[in-house]
Short mmCIF file of C-alpha atoms in Angstrom, two decimals:
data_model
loop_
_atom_site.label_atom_id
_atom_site.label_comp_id
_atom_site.label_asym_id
_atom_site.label_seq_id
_atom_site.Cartn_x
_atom_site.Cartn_y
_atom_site.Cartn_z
CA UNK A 1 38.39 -95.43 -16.44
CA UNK A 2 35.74 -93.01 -14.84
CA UNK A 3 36.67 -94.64 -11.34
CA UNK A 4 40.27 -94.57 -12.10
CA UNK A 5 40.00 -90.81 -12.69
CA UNK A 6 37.69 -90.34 -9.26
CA UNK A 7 40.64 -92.30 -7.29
CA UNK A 8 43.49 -90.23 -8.58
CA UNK A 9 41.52 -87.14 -7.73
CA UNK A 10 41.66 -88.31 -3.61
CA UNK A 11 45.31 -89.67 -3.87
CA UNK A 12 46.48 -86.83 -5.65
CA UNK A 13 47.57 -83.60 -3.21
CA UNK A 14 47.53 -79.99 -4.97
CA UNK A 15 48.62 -76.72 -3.83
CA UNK A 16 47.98 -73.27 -4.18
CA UNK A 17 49.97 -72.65 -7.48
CA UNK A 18 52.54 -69.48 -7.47
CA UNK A 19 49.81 -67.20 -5.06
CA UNK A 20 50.64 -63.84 -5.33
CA UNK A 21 49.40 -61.98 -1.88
CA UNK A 22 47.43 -59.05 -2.36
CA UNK A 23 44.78 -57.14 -0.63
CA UNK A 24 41.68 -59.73 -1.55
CA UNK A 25 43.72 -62.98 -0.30
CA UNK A 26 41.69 -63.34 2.97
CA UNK A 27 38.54 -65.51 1.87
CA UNK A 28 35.54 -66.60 4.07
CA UNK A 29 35.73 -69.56 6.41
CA UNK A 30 33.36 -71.82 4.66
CA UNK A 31 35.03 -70.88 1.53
CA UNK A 32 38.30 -71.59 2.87
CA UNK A 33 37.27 -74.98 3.89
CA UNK A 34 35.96 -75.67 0.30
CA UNK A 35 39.15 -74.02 -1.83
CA UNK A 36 41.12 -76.79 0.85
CA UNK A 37 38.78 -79.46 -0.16
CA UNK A 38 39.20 -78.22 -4.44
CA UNK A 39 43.06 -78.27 -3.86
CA UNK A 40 43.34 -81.66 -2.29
CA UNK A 41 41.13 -83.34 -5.32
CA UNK A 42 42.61 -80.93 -8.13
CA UNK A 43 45.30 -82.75 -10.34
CA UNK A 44 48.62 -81.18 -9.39
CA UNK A 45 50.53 -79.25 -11.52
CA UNK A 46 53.55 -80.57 -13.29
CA UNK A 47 56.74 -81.23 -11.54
CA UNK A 48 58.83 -79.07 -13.61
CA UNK A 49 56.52 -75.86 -14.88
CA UNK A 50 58.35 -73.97 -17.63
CA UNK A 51 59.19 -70.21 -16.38
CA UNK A 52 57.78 -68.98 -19.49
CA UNK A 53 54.41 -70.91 -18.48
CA UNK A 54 54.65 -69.45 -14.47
CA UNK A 55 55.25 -65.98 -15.58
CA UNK A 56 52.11 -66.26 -17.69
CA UNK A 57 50.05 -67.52 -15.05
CA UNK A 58 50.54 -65.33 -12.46
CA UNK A 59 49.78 -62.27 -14.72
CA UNK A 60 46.91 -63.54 -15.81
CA UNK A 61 45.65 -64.57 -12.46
CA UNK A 62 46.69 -61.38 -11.13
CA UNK A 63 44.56 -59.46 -14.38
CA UNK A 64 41.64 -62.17 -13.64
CA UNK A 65 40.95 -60.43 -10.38
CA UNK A 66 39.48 -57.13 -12.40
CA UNK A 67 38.82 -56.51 -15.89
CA UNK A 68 40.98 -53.27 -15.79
CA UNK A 69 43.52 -54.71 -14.80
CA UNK A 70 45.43 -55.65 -17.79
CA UNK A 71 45.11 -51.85 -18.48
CA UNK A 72 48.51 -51.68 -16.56
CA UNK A 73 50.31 -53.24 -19.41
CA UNK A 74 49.24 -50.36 -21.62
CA UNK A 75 50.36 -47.39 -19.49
CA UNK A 76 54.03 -46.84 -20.46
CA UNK A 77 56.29 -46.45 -17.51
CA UNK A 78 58.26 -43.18 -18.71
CA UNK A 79 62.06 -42.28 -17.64
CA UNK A 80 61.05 -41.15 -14.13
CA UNK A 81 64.83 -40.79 -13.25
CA UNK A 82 65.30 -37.76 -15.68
CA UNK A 83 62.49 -35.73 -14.22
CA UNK A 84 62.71 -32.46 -11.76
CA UNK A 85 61.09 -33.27 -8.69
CA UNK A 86 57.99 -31.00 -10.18
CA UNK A 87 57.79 -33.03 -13.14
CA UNK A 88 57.42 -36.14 -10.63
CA UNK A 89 53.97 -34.69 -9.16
CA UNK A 90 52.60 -33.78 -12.25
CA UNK A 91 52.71 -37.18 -13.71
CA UNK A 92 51.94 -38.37 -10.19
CA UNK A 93 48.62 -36.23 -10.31
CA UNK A 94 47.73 -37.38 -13.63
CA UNK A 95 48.00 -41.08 -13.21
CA UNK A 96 46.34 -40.99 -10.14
CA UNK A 97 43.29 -38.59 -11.32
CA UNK A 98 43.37 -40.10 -15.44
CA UNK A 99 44.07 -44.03 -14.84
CA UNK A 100 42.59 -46.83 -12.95
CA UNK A 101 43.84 -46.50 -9.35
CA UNK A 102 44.71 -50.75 -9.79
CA UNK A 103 46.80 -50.41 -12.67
CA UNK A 104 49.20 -47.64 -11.87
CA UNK A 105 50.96 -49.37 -8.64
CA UNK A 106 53.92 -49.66 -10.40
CA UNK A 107 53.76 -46.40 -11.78
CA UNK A 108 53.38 -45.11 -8.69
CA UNK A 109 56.13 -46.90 -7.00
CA UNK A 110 58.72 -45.67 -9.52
CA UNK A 111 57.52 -41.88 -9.29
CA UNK A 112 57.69 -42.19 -5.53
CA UNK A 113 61.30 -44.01 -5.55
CA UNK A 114 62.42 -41.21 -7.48
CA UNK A 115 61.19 -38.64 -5.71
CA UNK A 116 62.23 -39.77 -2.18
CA UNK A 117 65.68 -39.88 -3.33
CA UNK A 118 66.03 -36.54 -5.26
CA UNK A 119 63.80 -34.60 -2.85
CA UNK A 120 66.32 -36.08 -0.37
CA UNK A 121 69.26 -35.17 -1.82
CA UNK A 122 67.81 -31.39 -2.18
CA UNK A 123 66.82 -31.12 1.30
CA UNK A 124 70.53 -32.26 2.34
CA UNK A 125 72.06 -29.55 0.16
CA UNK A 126 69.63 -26.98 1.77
CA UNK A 127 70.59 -28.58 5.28
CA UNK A 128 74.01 -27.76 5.00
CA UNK A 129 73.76 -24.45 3.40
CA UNK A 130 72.04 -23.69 6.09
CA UNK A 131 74.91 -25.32 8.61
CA UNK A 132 77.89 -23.79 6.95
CA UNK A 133 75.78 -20.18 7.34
CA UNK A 134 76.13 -20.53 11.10
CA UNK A 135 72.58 -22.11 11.62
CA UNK A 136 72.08 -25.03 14.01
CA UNK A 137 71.36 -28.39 12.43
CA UNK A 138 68.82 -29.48 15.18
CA UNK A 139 66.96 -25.88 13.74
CA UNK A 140 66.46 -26.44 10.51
CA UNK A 141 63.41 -26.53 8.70
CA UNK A 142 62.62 -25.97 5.08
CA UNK A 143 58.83 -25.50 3.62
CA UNK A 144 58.92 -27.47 -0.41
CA UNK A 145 55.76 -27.03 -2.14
CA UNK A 146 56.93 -29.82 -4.71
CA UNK A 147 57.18 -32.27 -0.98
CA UNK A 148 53.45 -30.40 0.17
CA UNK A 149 51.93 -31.50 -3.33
CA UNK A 150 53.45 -34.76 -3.64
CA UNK A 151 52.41 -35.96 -0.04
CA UNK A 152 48.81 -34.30 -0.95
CA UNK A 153 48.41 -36.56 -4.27
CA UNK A 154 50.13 -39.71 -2.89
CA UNK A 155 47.34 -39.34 -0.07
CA UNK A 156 45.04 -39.51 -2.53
CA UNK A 157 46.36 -42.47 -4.23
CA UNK A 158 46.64 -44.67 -1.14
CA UNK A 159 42.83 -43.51 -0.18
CA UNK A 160 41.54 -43.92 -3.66
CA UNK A 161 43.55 -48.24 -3.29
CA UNK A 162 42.55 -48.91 -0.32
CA UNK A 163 38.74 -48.33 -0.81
CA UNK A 164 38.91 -49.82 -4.50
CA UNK A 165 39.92 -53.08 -2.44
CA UNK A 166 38.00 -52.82 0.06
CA UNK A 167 35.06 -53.34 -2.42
CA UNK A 168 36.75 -55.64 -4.43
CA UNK A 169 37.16 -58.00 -1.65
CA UNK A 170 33.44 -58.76 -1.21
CA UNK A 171 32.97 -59.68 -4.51
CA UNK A 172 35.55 -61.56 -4.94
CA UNK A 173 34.70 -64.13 -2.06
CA UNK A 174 31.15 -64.17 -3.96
CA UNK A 175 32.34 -65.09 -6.55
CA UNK A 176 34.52 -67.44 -5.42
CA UNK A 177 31.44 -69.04 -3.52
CA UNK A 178 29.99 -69.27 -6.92
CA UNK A 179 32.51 -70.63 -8.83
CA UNK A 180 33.00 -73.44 -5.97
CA UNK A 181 29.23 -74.09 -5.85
CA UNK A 182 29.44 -74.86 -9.89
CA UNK A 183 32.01 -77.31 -9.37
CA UNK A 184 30.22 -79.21 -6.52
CA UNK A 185 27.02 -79.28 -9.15
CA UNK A 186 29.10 -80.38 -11.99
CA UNK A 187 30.69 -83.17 -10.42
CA UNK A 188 27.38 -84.50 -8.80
CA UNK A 189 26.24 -84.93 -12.59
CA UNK A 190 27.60 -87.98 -13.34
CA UNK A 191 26.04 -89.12 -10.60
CA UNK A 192 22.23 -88.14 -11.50
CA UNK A 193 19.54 -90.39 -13.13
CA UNK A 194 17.82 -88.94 -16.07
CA UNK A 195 18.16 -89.03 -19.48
CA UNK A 196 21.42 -88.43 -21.65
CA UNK A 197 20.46 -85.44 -23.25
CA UNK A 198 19.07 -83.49 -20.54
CA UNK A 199 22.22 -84.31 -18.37
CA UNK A 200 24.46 -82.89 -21.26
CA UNK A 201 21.93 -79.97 -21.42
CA UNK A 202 22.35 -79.54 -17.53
CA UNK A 203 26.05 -79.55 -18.34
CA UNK A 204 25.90 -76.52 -21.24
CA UNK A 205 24.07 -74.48 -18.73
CA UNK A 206 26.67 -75.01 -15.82
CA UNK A 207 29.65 -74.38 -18.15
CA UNK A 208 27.26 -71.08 -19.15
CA UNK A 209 26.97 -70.04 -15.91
CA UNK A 210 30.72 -70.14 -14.98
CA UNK A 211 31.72 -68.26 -17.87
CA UNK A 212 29.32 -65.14 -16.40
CA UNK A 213 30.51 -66.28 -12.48
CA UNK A 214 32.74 -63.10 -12.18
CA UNK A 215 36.47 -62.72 -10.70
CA UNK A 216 38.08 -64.55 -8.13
CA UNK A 217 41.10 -63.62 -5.80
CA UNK A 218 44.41 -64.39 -7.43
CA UNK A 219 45.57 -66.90 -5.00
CA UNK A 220 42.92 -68.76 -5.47
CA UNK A 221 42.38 -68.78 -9.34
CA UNK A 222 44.63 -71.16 -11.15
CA UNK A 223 43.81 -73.90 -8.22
CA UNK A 224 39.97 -73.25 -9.22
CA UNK A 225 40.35 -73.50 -12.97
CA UNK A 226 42.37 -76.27 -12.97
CA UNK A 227 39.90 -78.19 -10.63
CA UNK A 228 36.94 -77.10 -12.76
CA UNK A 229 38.77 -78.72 -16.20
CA UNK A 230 39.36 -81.75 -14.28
CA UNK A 231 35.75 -82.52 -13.51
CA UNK A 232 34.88 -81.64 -17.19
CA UNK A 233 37.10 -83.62 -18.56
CA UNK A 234 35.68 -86.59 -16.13
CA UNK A 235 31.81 -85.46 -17.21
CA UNK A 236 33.29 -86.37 -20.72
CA UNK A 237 34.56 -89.66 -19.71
CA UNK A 238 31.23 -90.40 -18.75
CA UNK A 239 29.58 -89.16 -21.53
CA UNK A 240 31.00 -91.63 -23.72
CA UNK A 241 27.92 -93.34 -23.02
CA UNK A 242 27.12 -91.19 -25.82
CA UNK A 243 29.90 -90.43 -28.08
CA UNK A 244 28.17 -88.05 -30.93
CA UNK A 245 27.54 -85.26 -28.19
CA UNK A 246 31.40 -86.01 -26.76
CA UNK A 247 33.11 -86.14 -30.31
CA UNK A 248 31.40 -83.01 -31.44
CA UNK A 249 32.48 -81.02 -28.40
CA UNK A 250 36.20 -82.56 -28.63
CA UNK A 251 35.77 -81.55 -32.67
CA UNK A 252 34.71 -77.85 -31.92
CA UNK A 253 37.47 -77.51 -28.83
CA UNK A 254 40.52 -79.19 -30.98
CA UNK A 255 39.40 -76.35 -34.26
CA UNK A 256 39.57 -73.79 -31.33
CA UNK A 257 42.54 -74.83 -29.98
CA UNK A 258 44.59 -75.09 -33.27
CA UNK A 259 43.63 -71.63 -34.03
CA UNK A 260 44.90 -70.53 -30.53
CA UNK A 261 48.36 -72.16 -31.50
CA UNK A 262 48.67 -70.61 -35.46
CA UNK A 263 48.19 -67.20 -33.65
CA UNK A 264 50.97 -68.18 -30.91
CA UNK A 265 52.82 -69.42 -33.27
CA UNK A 266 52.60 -66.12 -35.76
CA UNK A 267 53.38 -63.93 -32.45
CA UNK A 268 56.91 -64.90 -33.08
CA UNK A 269 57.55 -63.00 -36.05
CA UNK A 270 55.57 -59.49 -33.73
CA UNK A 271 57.95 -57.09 -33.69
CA UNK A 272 56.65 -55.35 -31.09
CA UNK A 273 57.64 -57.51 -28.03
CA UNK A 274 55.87 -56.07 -25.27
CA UNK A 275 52.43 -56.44 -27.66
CA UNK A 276 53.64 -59.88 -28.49
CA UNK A 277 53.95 -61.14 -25.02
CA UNK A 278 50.49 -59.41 -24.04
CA UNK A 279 48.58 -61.40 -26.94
CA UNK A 280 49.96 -64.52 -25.64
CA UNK A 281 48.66 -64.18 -22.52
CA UNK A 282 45.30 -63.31 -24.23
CA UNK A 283 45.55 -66.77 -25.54
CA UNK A 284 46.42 -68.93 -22.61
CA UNK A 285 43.87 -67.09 -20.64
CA UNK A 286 41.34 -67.82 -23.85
CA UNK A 287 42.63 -71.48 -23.62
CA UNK A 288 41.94 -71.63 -20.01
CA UNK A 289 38.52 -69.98 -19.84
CA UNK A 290 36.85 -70.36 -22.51
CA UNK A 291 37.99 -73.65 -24.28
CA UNK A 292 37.02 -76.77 -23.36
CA UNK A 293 38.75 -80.31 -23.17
CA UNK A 294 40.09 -82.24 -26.96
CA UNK A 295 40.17 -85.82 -27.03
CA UNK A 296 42.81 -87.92 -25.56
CA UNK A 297 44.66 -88.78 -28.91
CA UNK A 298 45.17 -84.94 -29.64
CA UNK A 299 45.24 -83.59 -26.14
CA UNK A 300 49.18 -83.83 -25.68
CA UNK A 301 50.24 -82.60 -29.16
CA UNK A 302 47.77 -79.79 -29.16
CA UNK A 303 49.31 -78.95 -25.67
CA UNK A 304 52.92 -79.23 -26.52
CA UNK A 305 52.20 -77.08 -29.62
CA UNK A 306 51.14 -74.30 -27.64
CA UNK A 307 53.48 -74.65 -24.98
CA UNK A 308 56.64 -75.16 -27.44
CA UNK A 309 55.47 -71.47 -28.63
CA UNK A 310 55.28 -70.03 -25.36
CA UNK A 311 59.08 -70.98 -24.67
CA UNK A 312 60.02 -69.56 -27.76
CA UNK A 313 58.32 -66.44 -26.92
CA UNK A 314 59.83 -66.52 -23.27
CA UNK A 315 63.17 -66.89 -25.13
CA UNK A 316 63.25 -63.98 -27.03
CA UNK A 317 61.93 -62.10 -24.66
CA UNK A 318 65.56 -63.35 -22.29
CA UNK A 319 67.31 -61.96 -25.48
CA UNK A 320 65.81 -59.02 -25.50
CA UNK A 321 66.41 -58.57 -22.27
CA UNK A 322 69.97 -59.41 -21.71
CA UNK A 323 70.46 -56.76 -24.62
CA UNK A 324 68.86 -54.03 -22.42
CA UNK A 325 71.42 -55.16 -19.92
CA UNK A 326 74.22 -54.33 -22.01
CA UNK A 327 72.53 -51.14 -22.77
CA UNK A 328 72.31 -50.22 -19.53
CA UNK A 329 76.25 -51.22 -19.08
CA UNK A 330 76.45 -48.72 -21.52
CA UNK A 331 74.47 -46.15 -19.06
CA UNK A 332 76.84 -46.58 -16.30
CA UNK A 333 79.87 -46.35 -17.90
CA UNK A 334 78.66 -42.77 -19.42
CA UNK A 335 77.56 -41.81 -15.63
CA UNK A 336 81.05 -42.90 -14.05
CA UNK A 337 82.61 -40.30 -16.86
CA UNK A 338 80.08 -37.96 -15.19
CA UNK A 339 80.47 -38.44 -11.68
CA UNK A 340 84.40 -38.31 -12.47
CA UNK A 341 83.75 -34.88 -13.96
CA UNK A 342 81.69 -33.47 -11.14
CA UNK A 343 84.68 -34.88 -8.78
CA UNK A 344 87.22 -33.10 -10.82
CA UNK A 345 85.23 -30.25 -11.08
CA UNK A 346 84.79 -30.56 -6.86
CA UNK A 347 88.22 -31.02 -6.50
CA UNK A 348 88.61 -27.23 -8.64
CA UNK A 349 86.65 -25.03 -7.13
CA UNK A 350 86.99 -21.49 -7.98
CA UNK A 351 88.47 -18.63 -5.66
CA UNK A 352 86.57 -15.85 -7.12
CA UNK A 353 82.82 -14.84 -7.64
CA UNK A 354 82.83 -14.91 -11.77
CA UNK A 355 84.56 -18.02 -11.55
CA UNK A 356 82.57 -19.79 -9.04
CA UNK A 357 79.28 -19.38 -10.95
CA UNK A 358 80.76 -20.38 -14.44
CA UNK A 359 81.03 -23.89 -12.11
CA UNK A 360 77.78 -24.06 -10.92
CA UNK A 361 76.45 -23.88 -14.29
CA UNK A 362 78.97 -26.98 -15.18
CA UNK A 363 77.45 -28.71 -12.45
CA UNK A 364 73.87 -28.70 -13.65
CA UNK A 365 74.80 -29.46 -16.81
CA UNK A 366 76.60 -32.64 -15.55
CA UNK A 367 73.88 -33.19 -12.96
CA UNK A 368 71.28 -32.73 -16.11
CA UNK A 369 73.39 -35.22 -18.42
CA UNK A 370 73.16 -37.60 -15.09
CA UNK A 371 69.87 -37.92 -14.92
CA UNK A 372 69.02 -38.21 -19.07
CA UNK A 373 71.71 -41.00 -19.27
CA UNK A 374 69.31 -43.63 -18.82
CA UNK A 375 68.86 -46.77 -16.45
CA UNK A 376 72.13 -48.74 -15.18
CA UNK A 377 72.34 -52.57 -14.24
CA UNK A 378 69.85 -52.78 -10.58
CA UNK A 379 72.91 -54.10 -9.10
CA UNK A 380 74.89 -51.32 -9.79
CA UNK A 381 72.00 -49.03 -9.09
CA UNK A 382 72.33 -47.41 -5.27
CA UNK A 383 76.12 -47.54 -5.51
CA UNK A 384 75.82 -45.38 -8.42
CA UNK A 385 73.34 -42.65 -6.85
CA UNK A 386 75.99 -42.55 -3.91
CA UNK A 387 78.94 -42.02 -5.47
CA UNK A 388 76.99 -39.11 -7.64
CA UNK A 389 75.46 -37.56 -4.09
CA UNK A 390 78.85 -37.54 -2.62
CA UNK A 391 80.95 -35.53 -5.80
CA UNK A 392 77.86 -33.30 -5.76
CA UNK A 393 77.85 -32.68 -2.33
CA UNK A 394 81.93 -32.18 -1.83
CA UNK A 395 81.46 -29.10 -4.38
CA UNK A 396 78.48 -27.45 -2.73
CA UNK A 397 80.45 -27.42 0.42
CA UNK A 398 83.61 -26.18 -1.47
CA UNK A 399 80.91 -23.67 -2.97
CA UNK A 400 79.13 -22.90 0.76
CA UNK A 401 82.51 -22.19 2.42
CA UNK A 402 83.74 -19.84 -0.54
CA UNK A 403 80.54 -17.99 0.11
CA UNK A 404 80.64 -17.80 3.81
CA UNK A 405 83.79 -16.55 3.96
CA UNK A 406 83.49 -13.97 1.59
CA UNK A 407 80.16 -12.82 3.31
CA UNK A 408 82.87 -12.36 6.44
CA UNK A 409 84.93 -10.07 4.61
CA UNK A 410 82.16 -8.03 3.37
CA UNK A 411 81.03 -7.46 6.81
CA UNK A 412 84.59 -7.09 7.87
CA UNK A 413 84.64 -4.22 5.27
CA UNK A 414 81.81 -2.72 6.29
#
């Protein structure tokens, strides 16, 4: 059986499973050469991998690269659309001076969306105000303190990520070198003369040793845990030489892993869902790391146990989010009714001073209910923001004529 399971690991071809590129992806030759050797001998995943299994390995693989890295999950990502361009550097600044630079990347990315496209839309309105006054478009040039700030803190945000990977890189291909030499010692065990018991003791100490190894890069982490359960799981097929140490260890490892599955299994009734689905990955990465092999009459139960909670998890989750979607149906429908007002409203404009700045306060009052009327379908998304640029726009030009013209007659008068 032992050779059986040392033939399968040369016939059997693995690959890097679901990498996610980042920063620390580059890895030392020599390492390189051994991650090839660990992926060729690993036992490949299966053919069809749940979604709800994939999207639970990545994350985890992505949070095994720091340990702060799961603190992303616990920084809420706030309504960035319904904030003034001023309120879009302040939470800017505070993320980036209050949080761990790793964990606010998609923070960040949402404040800067948002602020790219509303700064733009400002500086267009300025730009032709400026035009319909009689000023060249090639001159024009407008000073924002909210732009000046924002560039200023998203400086500091790019400097602050690029050296926090910079030295996270190093370590990571140490610890990968680690890791790698573990597996190499583990697998020549089997292979050693000596007595049982200080083989099994040699054993304890490795398994001790890659529980304290450190981090490894993302791309390269499921690839090297899976490798390292398939050589324990073969040091167990040897060690049935001596069955009391095995079936003690496959005792302790089947209690663990039946608690792991009662607490999956009670997740279901969480109603917080976001919580819910951050506790489960708690427990596969628990189930990974720290648990070791059960024996071969529970090991497929035990596993479809778990796994039969994770899909019901990932399937509530769908529900939940296909009812956002219709919430956010809901969003766009309320924002066509507002975009139709602003055109109507365009389409109005008043001849007379009084009249004129009644309007303008309509229109940031509709541009106000705009941007508090929450998220619409992604699809749906840029056409949205265009159509509401474009009303807003035909009634500051209606608005910038009216004013240009009277500021002729004054002069005229004069």
């Amino acid at each position: 059986m032992l050779e059986d399971k040392e033939q399968k690991l040369h016939e059997d071809v693995g690959g890097s499973e679901n990498s996610v590129t980042t920063e620390t992806d580059k890895v030392p030759e020599k390492t390189t050469e051994k991650v090839e050797k660990i992926e060729a001998e690993s036992t490949p995943p299966p053919a069809e991998k749940t979604e709800a299994l994939v999207e639970i390995e990545e994350t985890n693989a992505e949070d095994a690269e720091d340990v702060d890295n799961h603190r992303r999950h616990h920084i809420p990502l706030l309504d960035y659309h319904s904030m003034s361009l001023e309120n879009l550097v302040g939470e800017l600044q505070r993320l980036v001076r209050n949080e761990k630079i790793q964990a606010i990347k998609n923070h960040v990315e949402g404040i800067k969306s948002e602020f790219d496209l509303k700064f733009q839309e400002f500086l267009d309105e300025k730009k032709e105000e400026f035009v319909t006054h009689g000023g060249n478009e090639v001159d024009f040039k407008y000073n924002s303190v909210a732009k000046r700030q924002f560039n200023e803190v998203y400086a500091e945000y790019r400097e602050k990520r690029n050296q926090y990977y910079k030295n996270l890189e190093q370590s990571l291909k140490t610890n990968l070198e680690k890791r790698l030499e573990i597996i190499e010692e583990l697998k020549a065990l089997i292979n050693v003369e000596e007595d049982i018991n200080t083989t099994y003791k040699n054993f304890k100490d490795l398994q001790e040793r890659w529980r304290h190894a450190g981090s490894v890069p993302r791309n390269n982490y499921n690839d090297v845990w899976r490798t390292y359960h398939h050589h324990i799981e073969i040091f167990y097929d040897f060690l049935h030489l001596n069955r009391e140490l095995r079936d003690l260890d496959f005792k302790h490892n089947l209690e663990e892993k039946e608690k792991l599955v009662k607490k999956a299994e009670a997740l279901l009734e969480e109603k917080d869902l976001n919580k819910a689905f951050r506790e489960l990955q708690t427990l596969h990465k628990i189930w990974k790391e720290d648990i070791g092999p059960v024996g071969k009459d529970h090991r497929e139960e035990i596993w479809e146990r778990f796994s039969n909670a994770t899909k019901a998890m990932h399937h509530r989750r769908q529900e939940h989010f296909k009812e956002l979607e219709k919430s956010f149906e809901g969003n766009l429908v309320r924002k066509n009714e507002i975009i139709e007002a602003i055109t109507v409203l365009a389409g109005n404009v008043a001849h007379n001073h009084k009249g004129l700045q009644k309007q303008i306060k309509e229109l940031e009052a509709l541009r106000n209910d705009f941007f508090n009327a929450g998220k619409v379908p992604q699809k749906e998304n840029e056409a949205t923001w265009t159509r509401f640029k474009e009303a807003v726009r035909t009634f500051n030009r209606s608005k910038n004529t009216f004013y240009k013209n009277l500021k002729k007659e004054q002069q005229v008068n004069l």
